[in-house]
mmCIF file of N, CA and C in Angstrom:
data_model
loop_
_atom_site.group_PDB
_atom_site.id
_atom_site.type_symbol
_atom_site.label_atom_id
_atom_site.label_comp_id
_atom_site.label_asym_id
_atom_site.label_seq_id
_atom_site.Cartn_x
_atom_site.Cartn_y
_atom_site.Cartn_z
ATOM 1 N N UNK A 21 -19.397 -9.092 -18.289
ATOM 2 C CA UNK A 21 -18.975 -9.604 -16.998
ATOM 3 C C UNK A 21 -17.460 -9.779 -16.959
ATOM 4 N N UNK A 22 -17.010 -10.217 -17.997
ATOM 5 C CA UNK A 22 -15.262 -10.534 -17.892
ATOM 6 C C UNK A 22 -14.677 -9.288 -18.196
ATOM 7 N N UNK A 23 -15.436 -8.452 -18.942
ATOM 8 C CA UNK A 23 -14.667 -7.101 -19.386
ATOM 9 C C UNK A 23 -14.498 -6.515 -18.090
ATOM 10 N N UNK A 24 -15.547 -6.255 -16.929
ATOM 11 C CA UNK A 24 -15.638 -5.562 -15.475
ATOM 12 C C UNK A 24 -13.995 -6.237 -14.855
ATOM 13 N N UNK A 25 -14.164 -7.539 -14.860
ATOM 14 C CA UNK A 25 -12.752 -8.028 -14.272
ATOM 15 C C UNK A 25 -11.264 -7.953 -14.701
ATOM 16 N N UNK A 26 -11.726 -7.983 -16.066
ATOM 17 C CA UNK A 26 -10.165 -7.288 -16.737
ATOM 18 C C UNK A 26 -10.354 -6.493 -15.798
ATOM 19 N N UNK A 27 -11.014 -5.179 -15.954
ATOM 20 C CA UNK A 27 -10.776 -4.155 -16.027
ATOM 21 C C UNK A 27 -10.412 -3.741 -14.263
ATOM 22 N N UNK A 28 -11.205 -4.336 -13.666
ATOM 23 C CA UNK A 28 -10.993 -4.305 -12.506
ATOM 24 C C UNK A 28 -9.759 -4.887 -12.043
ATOM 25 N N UNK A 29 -8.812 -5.855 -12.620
ATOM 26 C CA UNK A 29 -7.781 -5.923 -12.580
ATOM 27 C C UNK A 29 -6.685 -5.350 -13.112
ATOM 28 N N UNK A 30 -6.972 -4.854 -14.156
ATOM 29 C CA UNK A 30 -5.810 -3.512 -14.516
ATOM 30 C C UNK A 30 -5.954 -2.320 -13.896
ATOM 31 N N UNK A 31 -7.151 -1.769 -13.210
ATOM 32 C CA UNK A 31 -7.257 -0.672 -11.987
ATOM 33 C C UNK A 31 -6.142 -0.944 -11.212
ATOM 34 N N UNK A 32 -6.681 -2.231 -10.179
ATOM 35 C CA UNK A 32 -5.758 -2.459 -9.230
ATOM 36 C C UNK A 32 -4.261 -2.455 -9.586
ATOM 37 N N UNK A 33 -3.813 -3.456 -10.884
ATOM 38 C CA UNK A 33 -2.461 -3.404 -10.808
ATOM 39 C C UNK A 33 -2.254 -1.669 -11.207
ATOM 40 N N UNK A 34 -2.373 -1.160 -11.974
ATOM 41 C CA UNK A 34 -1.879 0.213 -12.350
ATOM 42 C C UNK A 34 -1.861 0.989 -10.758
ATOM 43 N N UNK A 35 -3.036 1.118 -10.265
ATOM 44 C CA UNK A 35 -2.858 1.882 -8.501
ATOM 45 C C UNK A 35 -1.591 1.171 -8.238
ATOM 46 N N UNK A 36 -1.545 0.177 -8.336
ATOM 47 C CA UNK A 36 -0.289 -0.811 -7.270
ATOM 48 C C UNK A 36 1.032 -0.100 -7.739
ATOM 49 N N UNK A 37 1.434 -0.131 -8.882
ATOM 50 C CA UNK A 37 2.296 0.741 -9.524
ATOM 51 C C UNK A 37 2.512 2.114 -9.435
ATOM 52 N N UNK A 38 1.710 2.367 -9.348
ATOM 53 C CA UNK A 38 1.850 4.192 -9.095
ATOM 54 C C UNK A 38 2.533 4.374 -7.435
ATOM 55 N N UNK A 39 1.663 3.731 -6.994
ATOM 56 C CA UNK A 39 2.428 3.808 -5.280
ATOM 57 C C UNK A 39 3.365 4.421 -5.075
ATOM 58 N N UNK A 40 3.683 4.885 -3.664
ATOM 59 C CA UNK A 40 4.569 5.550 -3.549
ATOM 60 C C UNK A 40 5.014 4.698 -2.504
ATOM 61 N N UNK A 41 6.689 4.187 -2.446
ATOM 62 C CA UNK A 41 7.713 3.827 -1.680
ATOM 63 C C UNK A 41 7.647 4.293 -0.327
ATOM 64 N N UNK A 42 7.867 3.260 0.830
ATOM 65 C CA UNK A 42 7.918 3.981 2.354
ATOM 66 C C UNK A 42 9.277 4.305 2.330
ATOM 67 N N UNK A 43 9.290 5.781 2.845
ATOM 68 C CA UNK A 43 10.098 7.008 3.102
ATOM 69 C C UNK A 43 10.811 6.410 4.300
ATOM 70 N N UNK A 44 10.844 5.338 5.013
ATOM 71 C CA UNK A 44 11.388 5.473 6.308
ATOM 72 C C UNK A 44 12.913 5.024 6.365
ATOM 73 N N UNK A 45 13.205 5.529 7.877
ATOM 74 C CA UNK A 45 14.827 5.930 7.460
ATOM 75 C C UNK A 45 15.917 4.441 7.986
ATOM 76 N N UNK A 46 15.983 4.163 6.991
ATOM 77 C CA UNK A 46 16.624 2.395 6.897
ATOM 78 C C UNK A 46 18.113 2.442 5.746
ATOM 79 N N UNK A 47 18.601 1.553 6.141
ATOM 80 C CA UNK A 47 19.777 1.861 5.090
ATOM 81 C C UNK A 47 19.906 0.525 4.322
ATOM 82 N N UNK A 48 18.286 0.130 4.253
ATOM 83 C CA UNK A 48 18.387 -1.617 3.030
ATOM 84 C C UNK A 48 18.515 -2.743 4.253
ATOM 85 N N UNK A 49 19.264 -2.816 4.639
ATOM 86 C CA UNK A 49 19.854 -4.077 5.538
ATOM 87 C C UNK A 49 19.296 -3.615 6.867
ATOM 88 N N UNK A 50 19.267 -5.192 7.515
ATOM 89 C CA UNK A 50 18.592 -4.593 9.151
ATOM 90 C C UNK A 50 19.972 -5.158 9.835
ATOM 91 N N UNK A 51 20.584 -4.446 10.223
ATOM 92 C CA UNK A 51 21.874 -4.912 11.404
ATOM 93 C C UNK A 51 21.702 -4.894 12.693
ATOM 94 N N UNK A 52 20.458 -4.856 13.030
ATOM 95 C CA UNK A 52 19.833 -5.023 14.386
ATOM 96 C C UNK A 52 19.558 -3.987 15.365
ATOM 97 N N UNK A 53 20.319 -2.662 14.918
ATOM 98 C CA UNK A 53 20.327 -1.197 15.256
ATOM 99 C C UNK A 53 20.072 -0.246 15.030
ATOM 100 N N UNK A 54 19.347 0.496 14.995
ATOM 101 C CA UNK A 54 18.851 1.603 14.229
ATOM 102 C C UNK A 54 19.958 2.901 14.031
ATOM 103 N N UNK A 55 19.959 3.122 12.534
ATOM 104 C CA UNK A 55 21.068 4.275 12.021
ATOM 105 C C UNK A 55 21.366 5.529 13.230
ATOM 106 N N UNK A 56 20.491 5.617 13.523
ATOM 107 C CA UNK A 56 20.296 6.565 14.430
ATOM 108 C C UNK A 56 21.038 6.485 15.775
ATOM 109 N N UNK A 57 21.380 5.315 15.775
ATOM 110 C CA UNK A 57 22.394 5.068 17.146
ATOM 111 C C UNK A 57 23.830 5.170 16.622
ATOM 112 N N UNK A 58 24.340 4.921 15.915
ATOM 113 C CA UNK A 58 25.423 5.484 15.648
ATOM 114 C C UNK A 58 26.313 4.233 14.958
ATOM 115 N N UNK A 59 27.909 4.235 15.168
ATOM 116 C CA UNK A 59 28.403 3.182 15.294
ATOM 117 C C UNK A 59 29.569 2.916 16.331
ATOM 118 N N UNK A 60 29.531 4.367 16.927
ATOM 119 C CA UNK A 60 30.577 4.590 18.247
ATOM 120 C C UNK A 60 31.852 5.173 18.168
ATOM 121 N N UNK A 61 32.109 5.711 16.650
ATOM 122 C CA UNK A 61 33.631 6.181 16.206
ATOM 123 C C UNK A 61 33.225 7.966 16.454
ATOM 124 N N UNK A 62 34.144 8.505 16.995
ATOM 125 C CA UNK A 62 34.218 10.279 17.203
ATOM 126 C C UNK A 62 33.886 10.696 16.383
ATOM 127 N N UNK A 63 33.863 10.543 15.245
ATOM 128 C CA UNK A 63 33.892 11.421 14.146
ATOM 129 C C UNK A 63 32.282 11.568 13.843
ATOM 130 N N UNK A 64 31.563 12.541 14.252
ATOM 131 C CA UNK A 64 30.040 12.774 14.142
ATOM 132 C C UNK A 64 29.963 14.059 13.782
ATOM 133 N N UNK A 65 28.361 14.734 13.036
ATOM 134 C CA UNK A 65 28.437 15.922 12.922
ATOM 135 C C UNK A 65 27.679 16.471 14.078
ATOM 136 N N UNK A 66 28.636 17.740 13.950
ATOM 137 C CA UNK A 66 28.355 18.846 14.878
ATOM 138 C C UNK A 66 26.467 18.950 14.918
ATOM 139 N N UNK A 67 25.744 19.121 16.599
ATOM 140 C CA UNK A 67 24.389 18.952 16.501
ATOM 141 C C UNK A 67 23.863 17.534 16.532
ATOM 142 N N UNK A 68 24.613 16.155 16.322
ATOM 143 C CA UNK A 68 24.138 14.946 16.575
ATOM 144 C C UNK A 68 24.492 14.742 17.654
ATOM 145 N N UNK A 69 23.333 13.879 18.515
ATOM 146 C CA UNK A 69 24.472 13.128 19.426
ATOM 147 C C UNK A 69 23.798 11.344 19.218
ATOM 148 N N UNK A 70 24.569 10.814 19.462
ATOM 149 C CA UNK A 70 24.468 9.351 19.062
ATOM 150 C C UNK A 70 23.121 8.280 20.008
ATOM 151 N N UNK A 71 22.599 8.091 19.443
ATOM 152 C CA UNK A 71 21.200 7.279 20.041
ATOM 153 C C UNK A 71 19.692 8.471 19.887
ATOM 154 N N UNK A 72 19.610 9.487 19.855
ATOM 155 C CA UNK A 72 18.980 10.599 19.561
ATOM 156 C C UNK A 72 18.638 10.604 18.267
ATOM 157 N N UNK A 73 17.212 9.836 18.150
ATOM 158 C CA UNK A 73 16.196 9.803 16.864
ATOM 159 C C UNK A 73 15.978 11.000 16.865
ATOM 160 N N UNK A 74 15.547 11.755 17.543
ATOM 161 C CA UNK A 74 15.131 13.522 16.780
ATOM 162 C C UNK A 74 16.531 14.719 16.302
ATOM 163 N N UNK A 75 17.477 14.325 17.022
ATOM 164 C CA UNK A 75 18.858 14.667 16.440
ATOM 165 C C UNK A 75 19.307 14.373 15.345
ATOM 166 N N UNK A 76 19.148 13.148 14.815
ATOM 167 C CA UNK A 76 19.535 12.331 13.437
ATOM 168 C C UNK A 76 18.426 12.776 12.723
ATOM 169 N N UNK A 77 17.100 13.077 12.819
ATOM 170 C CA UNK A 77 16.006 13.834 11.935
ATOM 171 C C UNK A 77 16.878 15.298 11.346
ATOM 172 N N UNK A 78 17.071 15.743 12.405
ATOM 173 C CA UNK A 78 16.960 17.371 12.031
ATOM 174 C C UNK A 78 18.509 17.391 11.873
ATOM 175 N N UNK A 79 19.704 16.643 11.894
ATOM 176 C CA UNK A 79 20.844 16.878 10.583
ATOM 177 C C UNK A 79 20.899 16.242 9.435
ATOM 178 N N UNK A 80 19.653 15.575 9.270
ATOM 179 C CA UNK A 80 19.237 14.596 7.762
ATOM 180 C C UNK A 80 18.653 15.853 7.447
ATOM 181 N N UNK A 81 17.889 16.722 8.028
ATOM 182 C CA UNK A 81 16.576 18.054 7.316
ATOM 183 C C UNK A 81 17.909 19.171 6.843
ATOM 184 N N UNK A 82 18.935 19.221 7.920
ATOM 185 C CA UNK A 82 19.982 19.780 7.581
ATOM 186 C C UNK A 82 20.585 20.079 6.454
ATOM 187 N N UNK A 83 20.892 18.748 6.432
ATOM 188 C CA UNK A 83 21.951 18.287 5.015
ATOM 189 C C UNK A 83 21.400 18.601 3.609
ATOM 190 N N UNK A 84 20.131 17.810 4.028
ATOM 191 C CA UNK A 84 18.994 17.893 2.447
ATOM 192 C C UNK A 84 18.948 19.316 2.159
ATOM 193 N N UNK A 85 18.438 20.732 3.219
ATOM 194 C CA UNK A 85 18.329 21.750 3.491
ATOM 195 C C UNK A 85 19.637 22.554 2.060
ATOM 196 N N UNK A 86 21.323 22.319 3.271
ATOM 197 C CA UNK A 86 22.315 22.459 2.336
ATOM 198 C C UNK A 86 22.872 21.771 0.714
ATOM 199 N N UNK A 87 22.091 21.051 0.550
ATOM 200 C CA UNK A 87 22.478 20.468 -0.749
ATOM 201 C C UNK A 87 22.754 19.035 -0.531
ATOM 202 N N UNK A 88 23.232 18.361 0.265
ATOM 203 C CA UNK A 88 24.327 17.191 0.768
ATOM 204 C C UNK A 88 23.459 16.215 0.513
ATOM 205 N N UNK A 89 22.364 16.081 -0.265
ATOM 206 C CA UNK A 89 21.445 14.963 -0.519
ATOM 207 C C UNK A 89 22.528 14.009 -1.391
ATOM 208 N N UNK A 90 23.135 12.829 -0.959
ATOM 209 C CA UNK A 90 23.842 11.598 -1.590
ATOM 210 C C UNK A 90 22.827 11.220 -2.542
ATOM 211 N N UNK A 91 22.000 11.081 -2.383
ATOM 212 C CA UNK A 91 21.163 10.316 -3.521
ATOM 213 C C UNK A 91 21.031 10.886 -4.824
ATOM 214 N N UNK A 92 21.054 13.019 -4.653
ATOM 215 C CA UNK A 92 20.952 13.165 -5.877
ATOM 216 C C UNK A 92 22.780 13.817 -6.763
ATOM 217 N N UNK A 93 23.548 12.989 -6.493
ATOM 218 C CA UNK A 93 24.742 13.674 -6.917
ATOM 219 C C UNK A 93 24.963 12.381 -7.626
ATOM 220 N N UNK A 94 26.088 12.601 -8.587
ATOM 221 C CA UNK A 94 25.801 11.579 -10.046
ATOM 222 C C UNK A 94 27.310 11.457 -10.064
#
């Protein structure tokens, strides 16, 4: 009977661990605005325009596309 509950508790924690992280597009901090709106300075890339969630998708698919992934450069 106690062996089932170990065990049933090291299932759960190990699943819990394996998990996979939500993907969604946040930059850590909530500043009350979503990245996607901009911050209002000219300097944007070509193909965005500022407040345009499906615009900010597809020059993030862009970038990743060309290499420009920040996360994996060391």
């Amino acid at each position: 009977m106690i062996a089932r509950i170990v065990f049933a508790a090291v299932l759960v924690l190990g699943l819990t661990a394996c998990s996979e992280p939500s993907q969604e597009l946040h930059s850590g901090r909530d500043t009350g605005t979503p990245a996607y709106m901009g911050t209002g300075s000219n300097f944007v890339a070509p193909g965005w325009t500022q407040g345009d969630r499906a615009s900010w998708v597809r020059q993030l698919n862009v970038r990743t596309q060309r290499g420009q992934n920040d996360y994996t450069r060391i």
